[in-house]
CSV table of C-alpha atoms in Angstrom, one decimal:
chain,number,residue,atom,x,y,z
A,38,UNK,CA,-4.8,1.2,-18.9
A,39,UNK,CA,-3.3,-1.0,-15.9
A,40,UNK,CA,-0.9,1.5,-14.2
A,41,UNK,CA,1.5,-1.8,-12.8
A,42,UNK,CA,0.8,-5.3,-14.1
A,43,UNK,CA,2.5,-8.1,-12.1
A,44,UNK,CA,3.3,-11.8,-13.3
A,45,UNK,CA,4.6,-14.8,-11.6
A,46,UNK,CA,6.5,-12.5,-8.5
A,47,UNK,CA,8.2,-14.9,-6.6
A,48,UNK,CA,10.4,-14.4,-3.1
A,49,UNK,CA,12.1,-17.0,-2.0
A,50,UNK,CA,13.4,-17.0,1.6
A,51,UNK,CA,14.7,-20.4,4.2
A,52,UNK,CA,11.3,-20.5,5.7
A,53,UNK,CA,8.5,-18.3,3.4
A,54,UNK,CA,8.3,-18.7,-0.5
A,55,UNK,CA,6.1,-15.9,-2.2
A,56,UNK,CA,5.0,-17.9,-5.0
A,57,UNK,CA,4.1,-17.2,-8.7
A,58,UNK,CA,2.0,-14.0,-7.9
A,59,UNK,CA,0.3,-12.1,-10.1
A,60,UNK,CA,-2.3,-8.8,-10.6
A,61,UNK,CA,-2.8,-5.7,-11.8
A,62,UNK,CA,-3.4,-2.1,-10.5
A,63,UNK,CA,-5.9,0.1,-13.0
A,64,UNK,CA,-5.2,3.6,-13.8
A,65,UNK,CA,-7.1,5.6,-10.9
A,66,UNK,CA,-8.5,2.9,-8.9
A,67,UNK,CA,-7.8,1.8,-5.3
A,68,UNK,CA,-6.9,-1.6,-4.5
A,69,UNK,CA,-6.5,-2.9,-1.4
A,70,UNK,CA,-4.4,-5.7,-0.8
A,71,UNK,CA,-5.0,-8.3,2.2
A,72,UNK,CA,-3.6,-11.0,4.1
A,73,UNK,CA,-3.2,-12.4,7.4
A,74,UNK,CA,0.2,-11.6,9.2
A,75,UNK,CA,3.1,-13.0,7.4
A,76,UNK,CA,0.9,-13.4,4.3
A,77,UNK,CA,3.7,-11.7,2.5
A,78,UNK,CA,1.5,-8.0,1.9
A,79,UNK,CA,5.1,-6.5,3.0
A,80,UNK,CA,7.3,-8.9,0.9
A,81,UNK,CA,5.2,-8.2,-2.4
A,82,UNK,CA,5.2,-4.7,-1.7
A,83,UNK,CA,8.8,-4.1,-1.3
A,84,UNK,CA,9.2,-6.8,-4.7
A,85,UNK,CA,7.5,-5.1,-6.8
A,86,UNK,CA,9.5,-1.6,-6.3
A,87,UNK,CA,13.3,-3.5,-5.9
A,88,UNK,CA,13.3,-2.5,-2.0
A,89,UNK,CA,14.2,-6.4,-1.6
A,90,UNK,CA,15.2,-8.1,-5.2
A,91,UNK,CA,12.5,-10.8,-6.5
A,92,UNK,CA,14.0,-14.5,-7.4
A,93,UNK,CA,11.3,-14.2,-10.5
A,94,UNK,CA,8.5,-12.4,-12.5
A,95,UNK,CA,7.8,-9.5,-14.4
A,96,UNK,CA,7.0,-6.7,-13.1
A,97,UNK,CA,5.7,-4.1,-15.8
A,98,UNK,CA,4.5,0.0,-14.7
A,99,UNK,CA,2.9,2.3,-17.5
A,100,UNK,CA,3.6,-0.4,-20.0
A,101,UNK,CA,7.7,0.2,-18.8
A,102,UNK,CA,9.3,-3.1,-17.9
A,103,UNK,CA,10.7,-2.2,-14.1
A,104,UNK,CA,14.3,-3.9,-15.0
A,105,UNK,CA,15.3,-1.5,-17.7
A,106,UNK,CA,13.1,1.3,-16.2
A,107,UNK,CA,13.6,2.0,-12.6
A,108,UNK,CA,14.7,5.4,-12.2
A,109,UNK,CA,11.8,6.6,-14.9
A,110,UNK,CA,9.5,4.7,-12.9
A,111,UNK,CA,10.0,5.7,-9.4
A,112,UNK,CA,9.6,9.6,-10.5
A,113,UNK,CA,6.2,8.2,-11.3
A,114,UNK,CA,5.7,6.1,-8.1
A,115,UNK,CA,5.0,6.7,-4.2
A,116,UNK,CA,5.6,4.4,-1.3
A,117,UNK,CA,5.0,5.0,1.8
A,118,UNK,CA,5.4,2.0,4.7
A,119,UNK,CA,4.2,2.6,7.4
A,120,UNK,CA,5.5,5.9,10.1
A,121,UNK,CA,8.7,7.9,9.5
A,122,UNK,CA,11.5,6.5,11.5
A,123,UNK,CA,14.2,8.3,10.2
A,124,UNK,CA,15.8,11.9,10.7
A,125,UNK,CA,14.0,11.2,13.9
A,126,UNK,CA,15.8,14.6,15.7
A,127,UNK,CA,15.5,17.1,12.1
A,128,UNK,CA,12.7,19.4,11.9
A,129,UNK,CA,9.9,18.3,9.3
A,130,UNK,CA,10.8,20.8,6.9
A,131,UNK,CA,14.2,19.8,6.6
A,132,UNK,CA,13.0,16.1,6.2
A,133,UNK,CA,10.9,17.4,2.8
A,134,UNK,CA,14.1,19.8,1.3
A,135,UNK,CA,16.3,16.1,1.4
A,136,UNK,CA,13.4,14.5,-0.1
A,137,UNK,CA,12.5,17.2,-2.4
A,138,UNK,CA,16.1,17.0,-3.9
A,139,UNK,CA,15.5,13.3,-5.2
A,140,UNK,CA,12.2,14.1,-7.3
A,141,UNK,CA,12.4,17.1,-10.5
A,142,UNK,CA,9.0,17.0,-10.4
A,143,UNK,CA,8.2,18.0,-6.2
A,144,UNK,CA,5.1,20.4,-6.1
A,145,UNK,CA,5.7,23.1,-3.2
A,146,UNK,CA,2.3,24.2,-3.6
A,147,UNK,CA,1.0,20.4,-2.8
A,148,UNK,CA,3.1,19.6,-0.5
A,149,UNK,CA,1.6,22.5,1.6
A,150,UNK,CA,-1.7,21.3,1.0
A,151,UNK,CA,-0.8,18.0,2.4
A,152,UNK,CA,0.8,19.5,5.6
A,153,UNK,CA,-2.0,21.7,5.6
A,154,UNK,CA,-4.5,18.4,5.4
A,155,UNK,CA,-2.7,16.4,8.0
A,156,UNK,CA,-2.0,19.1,10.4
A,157,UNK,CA,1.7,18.8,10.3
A,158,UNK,CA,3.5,21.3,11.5
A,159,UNK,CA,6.9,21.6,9.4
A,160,UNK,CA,8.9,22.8,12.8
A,161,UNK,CA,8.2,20.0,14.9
A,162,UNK,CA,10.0,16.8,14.6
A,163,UNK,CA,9.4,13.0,13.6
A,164,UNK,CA,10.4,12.4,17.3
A,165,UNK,CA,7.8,14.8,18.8
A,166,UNK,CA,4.9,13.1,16.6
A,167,UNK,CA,2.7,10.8,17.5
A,168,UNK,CA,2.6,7.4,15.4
A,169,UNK,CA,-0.5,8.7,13.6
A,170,UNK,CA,1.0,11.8,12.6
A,171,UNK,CA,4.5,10.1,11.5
A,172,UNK,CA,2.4,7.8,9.2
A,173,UNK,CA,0.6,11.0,7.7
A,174,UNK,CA,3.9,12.5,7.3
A,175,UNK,CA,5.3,9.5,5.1
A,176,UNK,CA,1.9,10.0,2.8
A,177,UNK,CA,2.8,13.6,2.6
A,178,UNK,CA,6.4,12.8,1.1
A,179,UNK,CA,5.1,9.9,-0.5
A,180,UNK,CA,2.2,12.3,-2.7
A,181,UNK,CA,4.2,15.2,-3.4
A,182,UNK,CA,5.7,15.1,-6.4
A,183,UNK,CA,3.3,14.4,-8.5
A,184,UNK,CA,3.3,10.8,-8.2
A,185,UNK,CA,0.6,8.9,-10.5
A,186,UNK,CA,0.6,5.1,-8.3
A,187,UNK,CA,0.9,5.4,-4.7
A,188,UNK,CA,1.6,2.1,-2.9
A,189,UNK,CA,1.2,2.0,0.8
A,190,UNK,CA,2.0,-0.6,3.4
A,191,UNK,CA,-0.6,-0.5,6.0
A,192,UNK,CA,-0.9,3.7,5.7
A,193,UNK,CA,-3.7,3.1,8.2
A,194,UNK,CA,-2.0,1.8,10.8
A,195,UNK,CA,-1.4,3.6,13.9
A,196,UNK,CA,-4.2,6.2,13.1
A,197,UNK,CA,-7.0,7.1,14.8
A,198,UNK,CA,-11.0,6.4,13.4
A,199,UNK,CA,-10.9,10.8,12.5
A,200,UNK,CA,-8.0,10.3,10.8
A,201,UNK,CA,-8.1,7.4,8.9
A,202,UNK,CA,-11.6,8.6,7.8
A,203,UNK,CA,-9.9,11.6,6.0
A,204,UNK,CA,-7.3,9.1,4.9
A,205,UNK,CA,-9.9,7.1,2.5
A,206,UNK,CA,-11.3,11.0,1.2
A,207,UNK,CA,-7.5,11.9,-0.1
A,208,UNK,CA,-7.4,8.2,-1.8
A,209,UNK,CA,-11.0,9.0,-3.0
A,210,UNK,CA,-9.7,12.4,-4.2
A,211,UNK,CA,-6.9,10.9,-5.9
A,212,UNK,CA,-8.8,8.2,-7.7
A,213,UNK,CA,-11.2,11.0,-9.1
A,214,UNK,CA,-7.9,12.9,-10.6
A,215,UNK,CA,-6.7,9.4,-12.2
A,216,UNK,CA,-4.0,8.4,-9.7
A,217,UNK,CA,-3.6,4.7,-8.7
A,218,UNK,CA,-3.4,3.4,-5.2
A,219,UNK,CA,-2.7,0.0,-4.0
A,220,UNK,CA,-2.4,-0.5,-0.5
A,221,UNK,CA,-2.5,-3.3,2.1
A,222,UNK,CA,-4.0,-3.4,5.5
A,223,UNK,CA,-5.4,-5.2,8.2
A,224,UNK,CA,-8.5,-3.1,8.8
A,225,UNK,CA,-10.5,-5.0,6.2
A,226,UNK,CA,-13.8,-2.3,7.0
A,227,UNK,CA,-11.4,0.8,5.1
A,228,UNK,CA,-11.2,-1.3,2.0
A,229,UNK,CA,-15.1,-1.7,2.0
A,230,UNK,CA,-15.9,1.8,2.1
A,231,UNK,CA,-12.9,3.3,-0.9
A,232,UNK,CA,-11.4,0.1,-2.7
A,233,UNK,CA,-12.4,-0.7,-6.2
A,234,UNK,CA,-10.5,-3.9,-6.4
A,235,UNK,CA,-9.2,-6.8,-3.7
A,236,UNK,CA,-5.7,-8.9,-4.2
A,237,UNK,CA,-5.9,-11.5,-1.5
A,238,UNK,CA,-3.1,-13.6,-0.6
A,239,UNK,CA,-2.4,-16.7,2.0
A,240,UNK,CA,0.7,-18.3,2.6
A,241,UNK,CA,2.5,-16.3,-0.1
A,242,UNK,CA,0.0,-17.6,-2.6
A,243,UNK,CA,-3.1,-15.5,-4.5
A,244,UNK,CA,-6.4,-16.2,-3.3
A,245,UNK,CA,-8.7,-13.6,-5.5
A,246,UNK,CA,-7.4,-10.6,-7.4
A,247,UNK,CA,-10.9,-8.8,-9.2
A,248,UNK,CA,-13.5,-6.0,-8.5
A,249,UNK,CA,-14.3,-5.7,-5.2
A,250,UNK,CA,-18.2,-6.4,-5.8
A,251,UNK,CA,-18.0,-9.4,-7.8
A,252,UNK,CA,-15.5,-10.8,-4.6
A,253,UNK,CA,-17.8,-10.5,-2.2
A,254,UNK,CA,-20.8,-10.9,-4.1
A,255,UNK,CA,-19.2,-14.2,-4.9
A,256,UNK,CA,-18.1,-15.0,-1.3
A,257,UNK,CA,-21.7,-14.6,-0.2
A,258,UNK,CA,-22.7,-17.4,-2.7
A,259,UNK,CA,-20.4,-19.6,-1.3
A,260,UNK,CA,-21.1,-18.9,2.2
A,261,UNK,CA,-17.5,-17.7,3.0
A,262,UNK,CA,-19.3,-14.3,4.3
A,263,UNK,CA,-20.4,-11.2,3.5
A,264,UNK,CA,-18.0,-9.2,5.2
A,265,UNK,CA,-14.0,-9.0,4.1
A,266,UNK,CA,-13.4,-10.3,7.9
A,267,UNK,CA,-15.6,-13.1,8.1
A,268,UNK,CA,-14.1,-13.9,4.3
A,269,UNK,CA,-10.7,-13.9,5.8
A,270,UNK,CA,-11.4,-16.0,9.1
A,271,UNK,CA,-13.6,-18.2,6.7
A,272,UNK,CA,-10.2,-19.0,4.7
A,273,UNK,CA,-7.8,-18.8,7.2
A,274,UNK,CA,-9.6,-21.1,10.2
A,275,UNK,CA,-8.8,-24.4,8.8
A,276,UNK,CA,-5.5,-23.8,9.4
A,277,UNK,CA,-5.7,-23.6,13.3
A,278,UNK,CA,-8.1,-26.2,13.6
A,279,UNK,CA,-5.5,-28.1,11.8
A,280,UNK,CA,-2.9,-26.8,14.0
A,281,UNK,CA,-4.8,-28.0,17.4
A,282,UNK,CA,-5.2,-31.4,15.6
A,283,UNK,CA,-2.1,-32.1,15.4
């Protein structure tokens, strides 16, 4: 069953147009989603979950149409993007009792787990973290209560090789106890090692969406690479050589 199916998302803004995306997320998989900077990973992201309001598409979760669905849905949902910058000066724990209060279906007992995971210590501050440890904290609200689709905007970013190790063994975790994960990043070599599936976009247009073997396998026929990164700069070069001609 596809956990969040996605047709013809479009954003339209003066100067970027996401256009006529589509995709869909399988129950317990990880997909990673990829894109150069200003791609629109972000915009699609915040589309899909009504963070900014899409111009068109349909946007479907658990077989629930989003539109007449939301607060059902987002009990079932987790997003997470990027380091906590808010509540900067409150103490941890009081950032999870505020959070806590929005979801019926929080889980004390995992929420410890998670603090216990990422080291986080509930009396310190967001302010007295490092980035790293901000962005761990935003996973921990993000997977505690329960959540059954996690999507997270660059949750990598800002963490350190250790950590973003143990990062990719709680998505491989989750995947093995059904739970979906789609998440974009820049650091094309995490996807390789935990992502069952690719969406790749350019210019606010899709490039692939499908497993991530038959992507690459195909890639390597064509000559575009055999890495994700020599994929991307294979795609993506034109465009400066272009640039430079011009």
């Amino acid at each position: 069953m596809n956990v969040l199916d996605v047709r013809g998302l479009t954003k339209i803004y003066p100067k970027f147009t996401l256009s006529d995306l589509s995709f869909s997320v399988r129950e317990g998989s990880v997909m990673g989603f990829i894109g150069r900077n200003g791609a629109g990973k972000t915009t699609t992201l915040k589309s899909i979950l009504h963070i900014v309001h899409p111009d068109a598409g349909e946007i479907t979760y658990f077989g629930m149409p989003f539109a007449s669905h939301e607060a059902e849905i987002k009990q079932l949902v987790g997003y997470a993007g990027g380091a906590v910058d808010y509540y900067r000066r409150k103490p941890v724990k009081k950032l999870l009792e505020v959070t806590k209060s929005f979801y019926p279906a929080w889980d004390d007992a995992l929420c410890k787990k998670y603090l216990d995971v990422f080291s986080l210590d509930p009396e310190k501050t967001p302010a007295a973290l490092s980035e790293g440890m901000r962005v761990k904290l935003n996973l921990t609200l993000a997977l505690s209560h329960g959540a059954k689709l996690l999507v997270l905007d660059e949750p990598t970013s800002g963490l350190d090789p250790v950590s973003r190790a143990e990062l990719l063994d709680v998505f491989r975790f989750l995947r093995s106890q059904g739970i979906a994960v789609l998440f974009s990043t820049h650091i094309t070599s995490d996807l390789e090692k935990c992502a069952d599936d690719i969406t790749y976009i350019a210019k606010g247009k899709r490039i692939a969406s499908e497993p991530l073997p038959s992507f690459l396998a195909r890639c390597r026929e064509t000559g575009a690479g055999n890495t994700l990164d020599e994929i991307m700069v294979h795609y993506e070069k034109e465009d400066l050589y272009e640039a430079f001609a011009e």
